Structure formats: C-alpha cells, structure tokens
CSV table of C-alpha atoms in Angstrom, one decimal:
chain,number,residue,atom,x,y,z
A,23,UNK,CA,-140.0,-92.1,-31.7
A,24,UNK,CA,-139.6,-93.3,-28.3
A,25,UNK,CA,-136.5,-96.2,-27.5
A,26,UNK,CA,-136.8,-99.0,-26.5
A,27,UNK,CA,-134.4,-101.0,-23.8
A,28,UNK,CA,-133.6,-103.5,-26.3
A,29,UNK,CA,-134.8,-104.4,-30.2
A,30,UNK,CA,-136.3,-107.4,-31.5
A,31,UNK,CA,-134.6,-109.5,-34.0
A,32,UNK,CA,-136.5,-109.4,-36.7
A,33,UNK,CA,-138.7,-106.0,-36.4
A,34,UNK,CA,-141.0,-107.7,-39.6
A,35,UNK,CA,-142.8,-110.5,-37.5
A,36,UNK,CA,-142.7,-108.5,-34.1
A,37,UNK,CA,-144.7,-105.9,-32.6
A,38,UNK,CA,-144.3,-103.5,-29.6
A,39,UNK,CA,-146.2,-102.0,-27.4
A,40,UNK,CA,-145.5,-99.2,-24.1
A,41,UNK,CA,-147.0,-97.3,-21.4
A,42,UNK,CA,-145.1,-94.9,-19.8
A,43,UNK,CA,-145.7,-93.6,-16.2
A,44,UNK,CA,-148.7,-95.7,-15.6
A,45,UNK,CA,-150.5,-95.0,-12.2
A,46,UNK,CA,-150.4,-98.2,-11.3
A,47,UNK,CA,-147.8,-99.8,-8.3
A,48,UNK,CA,-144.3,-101.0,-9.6
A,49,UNK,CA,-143.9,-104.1,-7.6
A,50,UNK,CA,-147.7,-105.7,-8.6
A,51,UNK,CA,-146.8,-104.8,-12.3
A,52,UNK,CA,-143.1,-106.2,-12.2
A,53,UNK,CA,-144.7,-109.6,-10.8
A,54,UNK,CA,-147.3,-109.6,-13.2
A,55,UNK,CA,-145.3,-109.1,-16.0
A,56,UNK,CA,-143.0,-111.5,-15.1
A,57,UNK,CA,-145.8,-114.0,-14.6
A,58,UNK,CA,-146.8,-113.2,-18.4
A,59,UNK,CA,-143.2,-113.8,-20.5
A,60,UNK,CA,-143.2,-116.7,-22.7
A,61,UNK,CA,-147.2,-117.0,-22.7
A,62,UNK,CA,-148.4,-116.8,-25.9
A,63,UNK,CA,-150.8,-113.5,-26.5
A,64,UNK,CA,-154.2,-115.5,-25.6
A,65,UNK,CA,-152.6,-117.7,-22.8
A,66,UNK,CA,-151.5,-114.1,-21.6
A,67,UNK,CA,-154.8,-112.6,-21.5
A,68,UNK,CA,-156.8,-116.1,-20.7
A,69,UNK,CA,-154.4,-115.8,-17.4
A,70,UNK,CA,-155.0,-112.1,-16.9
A,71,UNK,CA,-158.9,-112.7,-17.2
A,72,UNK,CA,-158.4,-115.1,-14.9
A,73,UNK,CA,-156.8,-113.8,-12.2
A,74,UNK,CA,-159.6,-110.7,-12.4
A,75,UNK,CA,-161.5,-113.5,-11.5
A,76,UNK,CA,-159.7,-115.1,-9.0
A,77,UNK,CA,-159.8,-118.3,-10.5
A,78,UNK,CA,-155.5,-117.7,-11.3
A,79,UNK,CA,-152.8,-115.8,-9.2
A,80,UNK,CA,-150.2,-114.0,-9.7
A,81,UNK,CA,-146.7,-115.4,-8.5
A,82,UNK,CA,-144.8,-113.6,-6.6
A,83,UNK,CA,-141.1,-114.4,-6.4
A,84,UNK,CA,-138.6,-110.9,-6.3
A,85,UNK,CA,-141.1,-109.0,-4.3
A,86,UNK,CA,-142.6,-111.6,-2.1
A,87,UNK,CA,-141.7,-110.1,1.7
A,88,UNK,CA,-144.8,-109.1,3.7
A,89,UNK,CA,-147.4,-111.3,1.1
A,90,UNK,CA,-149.2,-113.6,2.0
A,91,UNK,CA,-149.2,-117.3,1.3
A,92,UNK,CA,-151.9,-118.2,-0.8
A,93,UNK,CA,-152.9,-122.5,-1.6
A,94,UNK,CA,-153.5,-121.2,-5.3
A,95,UNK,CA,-149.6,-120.5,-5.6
A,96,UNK,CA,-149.1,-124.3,-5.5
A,97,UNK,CA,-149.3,-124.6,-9.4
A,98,UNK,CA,-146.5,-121.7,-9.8
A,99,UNK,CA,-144.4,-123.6,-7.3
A,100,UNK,CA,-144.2,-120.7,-5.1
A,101,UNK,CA,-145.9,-119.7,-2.0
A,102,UNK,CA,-146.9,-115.8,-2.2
A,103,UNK,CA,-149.5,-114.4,-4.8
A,104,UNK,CA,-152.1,-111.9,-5.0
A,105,UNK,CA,-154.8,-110.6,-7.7
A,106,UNK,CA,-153.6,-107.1,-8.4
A,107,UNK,CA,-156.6,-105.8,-10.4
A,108,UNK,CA,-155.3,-102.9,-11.6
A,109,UNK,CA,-152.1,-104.0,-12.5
A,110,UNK,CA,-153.8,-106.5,-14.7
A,111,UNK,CA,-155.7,-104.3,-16.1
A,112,UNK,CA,-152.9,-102.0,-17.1
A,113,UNK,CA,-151.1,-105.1,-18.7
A,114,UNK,CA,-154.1,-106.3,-20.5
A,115,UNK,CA,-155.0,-102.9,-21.7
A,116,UNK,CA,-151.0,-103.3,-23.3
A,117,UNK,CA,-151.7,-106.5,-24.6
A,118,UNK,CA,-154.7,-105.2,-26.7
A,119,UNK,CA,-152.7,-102.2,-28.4
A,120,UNK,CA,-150.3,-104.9,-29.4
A,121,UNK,CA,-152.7,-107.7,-31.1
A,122,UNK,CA,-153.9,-104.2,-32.9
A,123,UNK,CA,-150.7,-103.5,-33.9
A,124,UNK,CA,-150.1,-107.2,-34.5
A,125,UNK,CA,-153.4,-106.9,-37.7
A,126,UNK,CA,-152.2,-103.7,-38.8
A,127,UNK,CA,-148.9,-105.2,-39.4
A,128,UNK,CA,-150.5,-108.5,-41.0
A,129,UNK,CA,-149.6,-111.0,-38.4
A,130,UNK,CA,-151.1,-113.6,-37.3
A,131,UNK,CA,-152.2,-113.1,-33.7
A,132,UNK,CA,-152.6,-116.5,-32.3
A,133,UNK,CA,-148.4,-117.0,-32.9
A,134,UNK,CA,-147.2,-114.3,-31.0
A,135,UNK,CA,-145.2,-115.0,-28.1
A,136,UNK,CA,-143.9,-112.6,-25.5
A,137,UNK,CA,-140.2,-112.9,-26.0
A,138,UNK,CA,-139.5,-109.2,-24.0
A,139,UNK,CA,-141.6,-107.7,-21.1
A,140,UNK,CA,-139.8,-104.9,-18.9
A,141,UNK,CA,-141.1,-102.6,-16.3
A,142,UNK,CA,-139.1,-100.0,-15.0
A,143,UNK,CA,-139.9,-97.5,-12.0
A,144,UNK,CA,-140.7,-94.2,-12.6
A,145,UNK,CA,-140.6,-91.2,-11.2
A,146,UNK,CA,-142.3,-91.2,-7.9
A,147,UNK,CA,-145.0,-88.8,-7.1
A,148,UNK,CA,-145.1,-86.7,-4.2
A,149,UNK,CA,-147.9,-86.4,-1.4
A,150,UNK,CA,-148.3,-85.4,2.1
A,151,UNK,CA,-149.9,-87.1,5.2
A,152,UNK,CA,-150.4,-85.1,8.4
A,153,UNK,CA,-149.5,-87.3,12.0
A,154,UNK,CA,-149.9,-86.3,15.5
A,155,UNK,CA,-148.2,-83.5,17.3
A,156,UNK,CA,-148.6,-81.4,13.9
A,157,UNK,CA,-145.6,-83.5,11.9
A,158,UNK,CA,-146.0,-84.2,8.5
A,159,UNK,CA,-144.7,-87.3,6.6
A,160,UNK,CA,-144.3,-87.6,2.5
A,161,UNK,CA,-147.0,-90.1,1.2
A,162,UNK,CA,-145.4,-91.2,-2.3
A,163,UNK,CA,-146.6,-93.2,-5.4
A,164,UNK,CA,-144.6,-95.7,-6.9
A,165,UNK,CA,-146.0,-95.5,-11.1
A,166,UNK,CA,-144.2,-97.1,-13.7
A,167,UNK,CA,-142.8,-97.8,-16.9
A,168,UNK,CA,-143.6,-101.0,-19.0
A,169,UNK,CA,-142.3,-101.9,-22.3
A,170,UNK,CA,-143.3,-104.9,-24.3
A,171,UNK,CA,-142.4,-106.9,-27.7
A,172,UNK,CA,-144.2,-110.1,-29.0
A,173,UNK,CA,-142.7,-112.1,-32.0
A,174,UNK,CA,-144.5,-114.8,-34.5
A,175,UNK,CA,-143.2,-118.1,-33.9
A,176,UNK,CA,-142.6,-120.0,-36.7
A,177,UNK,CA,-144.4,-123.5,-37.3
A,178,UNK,CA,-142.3,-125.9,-35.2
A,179,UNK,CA,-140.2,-128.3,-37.2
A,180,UNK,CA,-140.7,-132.4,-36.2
A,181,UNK,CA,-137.7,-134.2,-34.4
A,182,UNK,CA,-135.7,-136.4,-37.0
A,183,UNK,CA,-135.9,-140.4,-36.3
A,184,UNK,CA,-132.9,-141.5,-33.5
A,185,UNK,CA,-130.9,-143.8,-35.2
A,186,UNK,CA,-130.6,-147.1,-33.2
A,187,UNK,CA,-126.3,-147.4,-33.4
A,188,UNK,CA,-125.8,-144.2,-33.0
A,189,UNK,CA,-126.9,-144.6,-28.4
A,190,UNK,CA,-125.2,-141.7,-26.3
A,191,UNK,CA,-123.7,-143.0,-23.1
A,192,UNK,CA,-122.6,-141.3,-20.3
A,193,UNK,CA,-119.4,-140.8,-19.4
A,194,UNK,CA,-120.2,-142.6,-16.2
A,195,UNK,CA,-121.8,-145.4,-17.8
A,196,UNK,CA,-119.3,-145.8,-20.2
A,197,UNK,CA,-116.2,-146.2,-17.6
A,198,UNK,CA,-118.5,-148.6,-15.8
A,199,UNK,CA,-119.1,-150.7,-18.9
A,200,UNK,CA,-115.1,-150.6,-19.3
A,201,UNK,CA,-114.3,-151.3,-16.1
A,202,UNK,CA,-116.7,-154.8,-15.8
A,203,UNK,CA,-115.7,-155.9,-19.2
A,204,UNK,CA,-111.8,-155.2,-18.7
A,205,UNK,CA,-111.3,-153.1,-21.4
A,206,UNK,CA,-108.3,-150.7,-21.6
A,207,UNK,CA,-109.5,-146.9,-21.9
C-alpha cells in the first residue's frame, strides 16, 4: 500500500489515483496540475483536450521566469502559459485510472471534484553532455511524483429567503446613519 501526503475525509465517496517517477518535467506538471484543482473530472479533461489542441493554455504562475507571454493567458489573468503536451498527457492518463476507480467503487463520475492534486520532485536522473576542450557537464532530468484525490459533491442545497427586517449594515454605514440622525451610540 503506498501513502499518500494527506487522506480524504470521507474515503467512501473519494477516489485516488498516483504516478510515481513519471518521465515527464516537474515544473510543466506542477503548473498543469495546479491549473486542474477544483475542476470537476470532465471540465478537467475538456481543459486538458484542449490545451492538446491549443485551443486552452496552461497558466503559469510559480514557475513563470523565462516563459513567454502568451494573448491566450488573458482568461487565467496571468501572462505566461504554454501547451506542455506531455505533461497533459501524463495528467490525463491519471485522470482516467481515477474515473475507473471512480465505477468500480459506484460513484458517480460526473460529481467528482478534484479537492487534492500534488506533485512532488523526484529523484533526478543522471546524464552526460560532452563541451569543448574535452570537459564534460551532467545533463539531468527533472521526473516526478503526482498524487491525486477526487471527491463526489453532494447536490447543492438552495439559499433560504432573506428576511426583509433582518438588513446587515456596515459598521460604517451604521455610525454614518447615527451620526446624521444624532443618535447617541
């Protein structure tokens, strides 16, 4: 049994879902991720088809230095993005062994929200690239870890009618309203 960072609350109407030391470069897969939590599953993989097809991007916000600006970032208010293929791919490939773990367990699939999506570097793998005057440099590869739960949502419950006499006021408005109509506070 493998851990996990952190557990859902209730394990019955969540599923989970890992890959550990993916191939794949921690900084496009952290931003992607990030771009993903809070999505339910088939906004998640809508966005992920998506941005395989350019017609989305992926925000970048931690890891932003050195990327360029993109005029599709304008609906993530931001101003860096790419399309990292095969990071999307990776997540997508995650999302699908979760919404089959999602009908084994009985769930509906439609309801499940990404409450928790973490991905952690791994251990870095080591190459070698040869430069002039016979030196040699190390060439390493950043993989990852990515870790992922998704919970049903319950049906969402209708906002009770706002009584009329019951009217908040602001503090503010309320010293403003005192102080016009001389009342003592």
């Amino acid at each position: 049994m493998v851990r996990y960072s952190r557990e859902p609350q209730n394990d019955v109407k969540s599923v989970k879902a890992r890959g550990s030391d993916l191939r794949v470069h921690f900084k496009n897969t952290r931003e992607s991720a990030a771009a993903l939590k809070g999505l339910s599953l088939p906004r998640a993989q809508k966005f992920l088809e998506d941005v395989l097809v350019k017609k989305d991007i992926v925000p970048f916000r931690r890891y932003r230095y050195g990327v360029g600006r993109k005029a599709q970032t304008k609906n993530h208010k931001v101003c860096n993005g790419r399309w990292p293929t095969k990071s999307v791919n990776y997540l997508l490939a995650l999302l699908k062994n979760a919404e089959s773990n999602a009908e084994v367990k009985g769930l509906d699939t439609e309801k499940l929200v990404i409450q928790h999506i973490q991905v952690n570097k791994a251990m870095q793998g080591r190459r070698r690239t040869y430069r002039a005057h016979g030196r040699i440099n190390a060439y390493m590869s950043h993989p990852c870890h990515v870790e992922m739960w998704l919970v049903q949502q319950d049906e969402a419950v209708a906002k009770g009618e706002a009584s009329s006499d019951g009217v908040k006021v602001s503090s503010k408005k309320g010293k403003q309203t005192r102080l016009r109509t001389g009342a003592r506070a």
